[in-house]
Coordinates of C-alpha atoms and ligand atoms in Angstrom, one line a residue:
X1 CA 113.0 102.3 79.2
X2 CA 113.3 98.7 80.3
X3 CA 113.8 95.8 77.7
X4 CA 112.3 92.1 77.9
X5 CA 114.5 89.2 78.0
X6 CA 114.6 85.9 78.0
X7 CA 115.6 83.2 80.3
X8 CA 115.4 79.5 79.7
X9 CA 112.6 77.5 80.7
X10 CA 110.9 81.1 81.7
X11 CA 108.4 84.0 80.7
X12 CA 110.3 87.4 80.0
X13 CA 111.4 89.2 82.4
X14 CA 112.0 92.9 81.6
X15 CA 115.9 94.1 83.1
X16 CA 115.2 97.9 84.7
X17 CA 117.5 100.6 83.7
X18 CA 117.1 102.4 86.9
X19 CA 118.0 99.5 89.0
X20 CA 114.4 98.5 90.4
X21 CA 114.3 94.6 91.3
X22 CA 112.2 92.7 88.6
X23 CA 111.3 89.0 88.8
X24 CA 108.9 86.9 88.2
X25 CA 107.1 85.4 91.1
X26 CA 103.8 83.8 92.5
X27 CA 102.0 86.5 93.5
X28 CA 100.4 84.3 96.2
X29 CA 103.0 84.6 98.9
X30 CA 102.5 88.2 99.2
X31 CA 99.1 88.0 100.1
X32 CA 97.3 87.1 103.2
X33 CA 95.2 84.8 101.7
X34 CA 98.1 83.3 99.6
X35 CA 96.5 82.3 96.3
X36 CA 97.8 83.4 92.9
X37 CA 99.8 83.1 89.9
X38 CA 102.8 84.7 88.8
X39 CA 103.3 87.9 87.5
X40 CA 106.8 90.5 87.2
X41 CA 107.0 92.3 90.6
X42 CA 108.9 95.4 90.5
X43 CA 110.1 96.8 93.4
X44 CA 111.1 100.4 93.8
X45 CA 112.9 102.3 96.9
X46 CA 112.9 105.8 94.7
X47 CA 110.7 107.8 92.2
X48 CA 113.1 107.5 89.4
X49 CA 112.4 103.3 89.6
X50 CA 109.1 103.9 90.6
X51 CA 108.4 106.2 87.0
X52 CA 110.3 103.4 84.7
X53 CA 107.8 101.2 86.8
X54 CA 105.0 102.7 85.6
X55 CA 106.4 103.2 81.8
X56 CA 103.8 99.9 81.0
X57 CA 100.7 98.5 82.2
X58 CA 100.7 97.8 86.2
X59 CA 98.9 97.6 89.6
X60 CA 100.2 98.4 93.1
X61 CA 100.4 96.0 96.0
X62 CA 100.8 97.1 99.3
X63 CA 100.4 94.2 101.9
X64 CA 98.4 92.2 100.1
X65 CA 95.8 91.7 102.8
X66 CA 92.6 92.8 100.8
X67 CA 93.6 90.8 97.5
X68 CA 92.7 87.7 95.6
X69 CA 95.0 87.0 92.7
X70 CA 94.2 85.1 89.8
X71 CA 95.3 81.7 89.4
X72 CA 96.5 82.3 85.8
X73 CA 98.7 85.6 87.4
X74 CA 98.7 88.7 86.1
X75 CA 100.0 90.2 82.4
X76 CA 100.4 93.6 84.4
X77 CA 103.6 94.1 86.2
X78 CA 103.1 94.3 90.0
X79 CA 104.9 96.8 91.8
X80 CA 106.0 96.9 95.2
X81 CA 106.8 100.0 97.0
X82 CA 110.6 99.8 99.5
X83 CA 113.4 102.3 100.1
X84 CA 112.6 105.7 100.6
X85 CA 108.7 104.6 100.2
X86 CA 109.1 102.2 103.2
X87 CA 110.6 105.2 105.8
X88 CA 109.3 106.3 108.2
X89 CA 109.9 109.9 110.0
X90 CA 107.0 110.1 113.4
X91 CA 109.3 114.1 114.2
X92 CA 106.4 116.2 114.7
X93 CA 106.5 119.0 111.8
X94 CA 107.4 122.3 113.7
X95 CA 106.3 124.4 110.6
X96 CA 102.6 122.3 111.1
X97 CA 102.3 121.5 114.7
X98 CA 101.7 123.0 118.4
X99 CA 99.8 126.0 119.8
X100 CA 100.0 129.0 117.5
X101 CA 98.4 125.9 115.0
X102 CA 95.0 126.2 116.8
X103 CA 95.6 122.8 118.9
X104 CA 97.9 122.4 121.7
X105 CA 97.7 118.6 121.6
X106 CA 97.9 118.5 117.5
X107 CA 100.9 117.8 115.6
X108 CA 101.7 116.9 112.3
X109 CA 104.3 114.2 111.4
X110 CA 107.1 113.9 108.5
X111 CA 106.6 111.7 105.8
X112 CA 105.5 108.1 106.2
X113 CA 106.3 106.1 103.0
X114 CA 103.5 104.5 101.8
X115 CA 104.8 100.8 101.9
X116 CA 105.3 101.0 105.8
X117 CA 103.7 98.3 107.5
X118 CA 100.6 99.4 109.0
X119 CA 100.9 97.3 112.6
X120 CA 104.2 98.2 113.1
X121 CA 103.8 101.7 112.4
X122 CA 101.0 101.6 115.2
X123 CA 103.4 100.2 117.8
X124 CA 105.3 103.0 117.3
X125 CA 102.6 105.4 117.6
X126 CA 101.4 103.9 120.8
X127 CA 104.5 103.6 122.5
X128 CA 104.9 107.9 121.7
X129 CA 101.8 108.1 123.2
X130 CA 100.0 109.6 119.8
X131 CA 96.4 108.9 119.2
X132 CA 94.4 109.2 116.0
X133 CA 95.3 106.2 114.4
X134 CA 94.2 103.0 117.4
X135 CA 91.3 102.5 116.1
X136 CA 92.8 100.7 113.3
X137 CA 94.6 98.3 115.1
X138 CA 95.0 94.8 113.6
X139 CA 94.7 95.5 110.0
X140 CA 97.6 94.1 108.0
X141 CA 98.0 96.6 105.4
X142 CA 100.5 99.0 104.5
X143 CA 99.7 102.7 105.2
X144 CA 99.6 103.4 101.1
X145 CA 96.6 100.5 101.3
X146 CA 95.0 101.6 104.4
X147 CA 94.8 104.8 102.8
X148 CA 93.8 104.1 99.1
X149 CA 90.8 101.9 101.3
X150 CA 90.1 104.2 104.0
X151 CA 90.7 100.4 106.2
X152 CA 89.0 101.2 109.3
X153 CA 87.1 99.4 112.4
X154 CA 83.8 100.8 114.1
X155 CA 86.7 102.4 116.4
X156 CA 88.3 104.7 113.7
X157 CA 89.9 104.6 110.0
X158 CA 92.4 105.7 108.5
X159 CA 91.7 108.9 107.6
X160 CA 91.0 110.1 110.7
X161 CA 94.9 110.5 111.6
X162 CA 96.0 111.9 107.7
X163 CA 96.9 115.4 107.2
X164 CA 98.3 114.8 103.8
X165 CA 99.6 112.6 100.8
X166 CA 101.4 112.4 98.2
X167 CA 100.4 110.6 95.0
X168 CA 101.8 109.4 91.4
X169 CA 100.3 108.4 88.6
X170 CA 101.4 107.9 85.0
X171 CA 100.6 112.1 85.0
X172 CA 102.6 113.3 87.5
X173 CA 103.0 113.7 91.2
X174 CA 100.6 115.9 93.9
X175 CA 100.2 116.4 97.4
X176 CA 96.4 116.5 98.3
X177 CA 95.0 116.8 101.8
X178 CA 91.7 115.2 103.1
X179 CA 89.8 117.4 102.5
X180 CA 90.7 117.4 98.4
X181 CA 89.4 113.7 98.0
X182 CA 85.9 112.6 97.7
X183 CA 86.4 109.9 100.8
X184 CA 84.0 107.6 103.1
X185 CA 83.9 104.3 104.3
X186 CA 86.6 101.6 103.1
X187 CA 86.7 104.0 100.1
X188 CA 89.3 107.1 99.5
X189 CA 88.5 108.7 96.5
X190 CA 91.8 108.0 94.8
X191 CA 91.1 106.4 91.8
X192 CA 93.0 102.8 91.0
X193 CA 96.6 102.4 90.3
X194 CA 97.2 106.3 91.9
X195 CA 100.0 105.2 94.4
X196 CA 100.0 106.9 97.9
X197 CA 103.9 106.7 97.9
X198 CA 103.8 109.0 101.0
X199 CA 101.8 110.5 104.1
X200 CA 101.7 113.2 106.8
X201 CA 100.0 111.8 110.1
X202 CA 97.6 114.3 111.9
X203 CA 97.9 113.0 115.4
X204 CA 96.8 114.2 118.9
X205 CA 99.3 113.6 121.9
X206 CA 97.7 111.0 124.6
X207 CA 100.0 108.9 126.8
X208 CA 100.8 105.3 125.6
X209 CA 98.6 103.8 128.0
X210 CA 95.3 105.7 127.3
X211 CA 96.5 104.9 123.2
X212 CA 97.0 100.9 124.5
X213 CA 93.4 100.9 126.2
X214 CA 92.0 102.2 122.9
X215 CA 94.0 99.8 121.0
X216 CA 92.8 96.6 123.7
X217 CA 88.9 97.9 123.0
X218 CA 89.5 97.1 119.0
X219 CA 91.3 94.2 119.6
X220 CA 88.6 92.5 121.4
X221 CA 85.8 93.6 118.8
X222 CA 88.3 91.1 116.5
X223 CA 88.0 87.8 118.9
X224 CA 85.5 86.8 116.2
X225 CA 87.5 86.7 113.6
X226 CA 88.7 83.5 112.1
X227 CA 93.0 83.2 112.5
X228 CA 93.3 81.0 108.9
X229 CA 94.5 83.0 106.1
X230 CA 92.0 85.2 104.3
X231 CA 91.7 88.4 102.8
X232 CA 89.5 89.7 105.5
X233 CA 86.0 90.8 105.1
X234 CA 84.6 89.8 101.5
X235 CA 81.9 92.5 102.0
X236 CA 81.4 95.9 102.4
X237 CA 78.3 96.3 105.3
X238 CA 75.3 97.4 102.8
X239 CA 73.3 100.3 103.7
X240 CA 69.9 99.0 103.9
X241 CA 66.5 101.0 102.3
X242 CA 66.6 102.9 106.0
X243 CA 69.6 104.3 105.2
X244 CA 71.1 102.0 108.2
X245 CA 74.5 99.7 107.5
X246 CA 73.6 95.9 108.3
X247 CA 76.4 93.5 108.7
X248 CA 77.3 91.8 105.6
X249 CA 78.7 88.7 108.3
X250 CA 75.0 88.5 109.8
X251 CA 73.2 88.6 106.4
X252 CA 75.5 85.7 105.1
X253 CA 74.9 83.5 108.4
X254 CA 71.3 84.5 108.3
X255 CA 71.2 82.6 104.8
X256 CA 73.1 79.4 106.6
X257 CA 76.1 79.7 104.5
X258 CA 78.7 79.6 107.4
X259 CA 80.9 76.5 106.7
X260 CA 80.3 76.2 103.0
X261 CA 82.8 75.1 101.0
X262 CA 84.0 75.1 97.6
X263 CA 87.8 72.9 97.0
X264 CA 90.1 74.3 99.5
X265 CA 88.1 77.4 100.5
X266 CA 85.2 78.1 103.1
X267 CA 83.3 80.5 104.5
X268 CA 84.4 81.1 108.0
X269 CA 82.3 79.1 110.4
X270 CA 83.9 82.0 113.2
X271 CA 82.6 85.1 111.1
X272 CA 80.5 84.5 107.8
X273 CA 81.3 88.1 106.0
X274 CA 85.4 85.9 105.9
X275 CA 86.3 83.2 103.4
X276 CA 89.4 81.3 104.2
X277 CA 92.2 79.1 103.1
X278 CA 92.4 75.9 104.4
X279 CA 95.5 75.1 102.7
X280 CA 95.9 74.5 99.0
X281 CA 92.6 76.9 97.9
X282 CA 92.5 78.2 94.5
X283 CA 91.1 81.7 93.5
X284 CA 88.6 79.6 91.9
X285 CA 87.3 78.4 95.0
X286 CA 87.0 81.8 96.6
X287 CA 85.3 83.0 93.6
X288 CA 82.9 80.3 93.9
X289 CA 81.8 81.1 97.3
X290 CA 81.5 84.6 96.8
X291 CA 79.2 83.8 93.8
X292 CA 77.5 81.6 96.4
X293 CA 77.1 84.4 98.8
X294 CA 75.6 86.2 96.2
X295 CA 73.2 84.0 95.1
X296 CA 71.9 83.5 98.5
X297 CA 72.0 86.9 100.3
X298 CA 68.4 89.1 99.5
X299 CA 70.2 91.9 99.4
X300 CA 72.6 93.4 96.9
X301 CA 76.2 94.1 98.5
X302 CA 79.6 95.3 97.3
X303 CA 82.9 93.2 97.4
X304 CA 85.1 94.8 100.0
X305 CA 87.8 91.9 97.9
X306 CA 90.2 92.9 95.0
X307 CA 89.8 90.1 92.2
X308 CA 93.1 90.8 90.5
X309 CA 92.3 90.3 87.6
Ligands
LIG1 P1 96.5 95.3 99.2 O1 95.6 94.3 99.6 O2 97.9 95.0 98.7 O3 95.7 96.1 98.0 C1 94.4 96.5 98.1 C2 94.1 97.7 97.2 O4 94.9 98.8 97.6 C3 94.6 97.4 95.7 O5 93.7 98.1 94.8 C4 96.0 98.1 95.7 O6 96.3 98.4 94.4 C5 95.7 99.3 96.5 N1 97.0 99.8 97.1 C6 97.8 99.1 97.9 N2 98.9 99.9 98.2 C7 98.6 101.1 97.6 C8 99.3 102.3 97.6 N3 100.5 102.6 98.2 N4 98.8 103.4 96.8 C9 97.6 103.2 96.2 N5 96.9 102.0 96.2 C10 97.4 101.0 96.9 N6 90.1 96.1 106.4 C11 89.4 97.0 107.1 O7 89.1 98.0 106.6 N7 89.1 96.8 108.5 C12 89.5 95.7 109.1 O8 89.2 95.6 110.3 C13 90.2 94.7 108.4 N8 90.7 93.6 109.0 C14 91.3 92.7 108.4 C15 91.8 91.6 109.0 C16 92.5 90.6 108.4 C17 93.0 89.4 109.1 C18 92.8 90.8 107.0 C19 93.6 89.7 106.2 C20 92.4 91.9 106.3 C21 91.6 92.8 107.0 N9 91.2 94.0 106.3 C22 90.5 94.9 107.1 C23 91.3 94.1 104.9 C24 92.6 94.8 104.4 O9 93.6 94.8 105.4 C25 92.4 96.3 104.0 O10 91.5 96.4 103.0 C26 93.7 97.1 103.7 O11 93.3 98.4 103.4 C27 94.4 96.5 102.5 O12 95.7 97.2 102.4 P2 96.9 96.5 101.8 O13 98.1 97.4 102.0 O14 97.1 95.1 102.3 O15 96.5 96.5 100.3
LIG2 N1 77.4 88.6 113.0 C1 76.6 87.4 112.8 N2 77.1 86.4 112.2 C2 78.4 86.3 111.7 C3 79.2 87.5 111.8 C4 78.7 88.6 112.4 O1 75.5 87.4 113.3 O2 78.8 85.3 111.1 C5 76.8 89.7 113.6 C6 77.6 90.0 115.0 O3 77.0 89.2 116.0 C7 77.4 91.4 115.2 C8 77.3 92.0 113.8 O4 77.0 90.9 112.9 O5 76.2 91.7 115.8 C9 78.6 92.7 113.4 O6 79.7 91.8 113.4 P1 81.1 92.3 113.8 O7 81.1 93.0 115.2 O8 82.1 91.2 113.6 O9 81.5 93.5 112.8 P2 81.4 93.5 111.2 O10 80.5 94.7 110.8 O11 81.1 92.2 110.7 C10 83.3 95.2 110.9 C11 84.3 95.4 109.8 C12 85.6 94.6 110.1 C13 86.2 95.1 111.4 C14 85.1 94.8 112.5 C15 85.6 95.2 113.9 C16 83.2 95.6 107.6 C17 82.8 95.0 106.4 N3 83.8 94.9 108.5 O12 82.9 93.9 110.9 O13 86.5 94.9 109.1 O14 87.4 94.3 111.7 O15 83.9 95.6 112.2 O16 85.5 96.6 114.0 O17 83.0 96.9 107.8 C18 87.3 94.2 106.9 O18 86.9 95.3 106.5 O19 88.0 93.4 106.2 C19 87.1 93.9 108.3 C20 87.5 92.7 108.8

């Protein structure tokens, strides 16, 4: 469907037939960490661009706050999801919501694309007084990455406010609820490269201010955290023999690795479980250090981090 061309002095760059955006960029500058080498970004506002996306080999980014990106880049083309995917419609559902649903306070949203920014979505919610989704505050995803994650804080995660989704894949489009997906902690169920192009929000009505306090009580759990730019926790918490979850942060300062540094990257002297970019970092560096942490923590844990590749 789309054809490769060539530009001087450049890599190809396919040309879309259904008028998605396609250049080739650092991949780096849409991440939160900012390391990483080019790659042909696609970006699609309807499902028609968002198929002829998907016609070759491809990932999904959604804000880029979980990801570190090869220095090489990427052979896949990266698609980014805008346009219809990036709407956002907070109307409570009358068809899903109020009392003859069982819950007075309940309601059930339109669609939220999944490439709506997550914090700003959450502004919203607060100032419409509708709780569910607080405890997530301060996570810089989209909702389509919040979701495929489960991102979530020891105050709540993301599918605690999702009634249902929407999701496409190379085979098709469906709408699954919750309940349908094998989901738990920072993990969904939906296997990779499914895109969550859009969600229904299962929310409770509160007032702004009782959502704000919320919001204030998992702010402060976050004074912690370093403010350089980082992908967040490297880490998933390992559940320990006891079946208890030990933070991957202590483990990693227990071993004295806070402050280590390999080139441009370090483990955060503020919070061991981040590794940050002092400016100039490679993915090398970060790969390093998490083959450091590795090497030095007793006990086995799972990368909360995308490597891409
Ligand atoms: P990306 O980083 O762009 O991608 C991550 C994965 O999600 C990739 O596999 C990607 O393909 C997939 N993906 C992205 N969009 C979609 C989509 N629409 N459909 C399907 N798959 C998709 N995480 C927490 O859980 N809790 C926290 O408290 C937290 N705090 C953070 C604080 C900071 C400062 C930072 C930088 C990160 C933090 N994170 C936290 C990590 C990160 O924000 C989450 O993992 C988040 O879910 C990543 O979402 P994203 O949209 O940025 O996805
Ligand atoms: N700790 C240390 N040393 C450190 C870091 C932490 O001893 O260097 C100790 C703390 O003193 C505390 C415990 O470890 O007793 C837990 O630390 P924290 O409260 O910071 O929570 P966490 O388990 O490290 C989790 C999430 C964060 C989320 C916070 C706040 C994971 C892997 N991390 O951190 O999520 O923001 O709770 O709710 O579940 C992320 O997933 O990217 C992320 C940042």
């Amino acid at each position: 469907m789309s054809v490769p061309v060539t530009r001087a002095g450049t890599q190809p760059v396919s040309v879309s037939v259904t008028g998605a955006g396609v250049r080739r960029e650092a991949i780096g500058r849409y991440t939160t960490l900012g390391v990483g080498g080019e790659a042909e970004v696609w970006t699609v506002t309807d499902h028609a661009q968002l198929a002829e996306a998907m016609s070759a080999p491809y990932r999904i980014l959604g804000g880029g706050s979980n990801l570190v990106v090869a220095d090489e880049g990427l052979t896949e083309r990266v698609i980014r999801l805008a346009g219809q995917f990036a709407s956002t419609d907070l109307t409570p559902d009358p068809e899903r919501s109020g009392p003859e649903h069982g819950d007075p306070d309940g309601l059930v949203t339109g669609w939220v694309g999944g490439g709506v920014p997550l914090p700003g979505l959450l502004r919203k919610l607060q100032r419409l007084g509708y709780s569910n989704l607080e405890g997530t505050v301060g996570i810089p995803a989209q909702l389509g990455g919040a979701i495929w994650m489960n991102a979530g804080t020891r105050f709540g995660e993301t599918f605690d406010g999702l009634h249902s989704l929407e999701i496409v894949s190379p085979e098709g489009t469906r709408v699954v609820t919750p309940d349908d997906l094998n989901w738990s902690y920072r993990d969904s169920g939906i296997p990779r490269n499914h895109i969550v192009t859009r969600a229904r929000l299962r929310l409770r009505r509160s007032t702004p201010d009782a959502v704000q306090e919320r919001m204030d009580a998992a702010d402060t759990a976050r004074k912690g955290q370093p403010k350089n730019r980082t992908p967040g926790c490297a880490f998933k918490n390992p559940t320990l023999p006891d079946g208890a979850r030990a933070p991957a942060g202590r483990l990693i300062d227990e071993a004295g690795l806070k402050g280590s540094r390999a080139g441009n990257a370090m483990i955060a002297p503020e919070h061991a479980n981040f590794i940050v970019n002092l400016g100039g970092a490679t993915a090398a560096d970060v790969h390093a250090l998490l083959n450091l942490i590795r090497e030095r923590v007793g006990v086995p844990m799972e990368l909360e981090y995308e490597l891409w590749p």
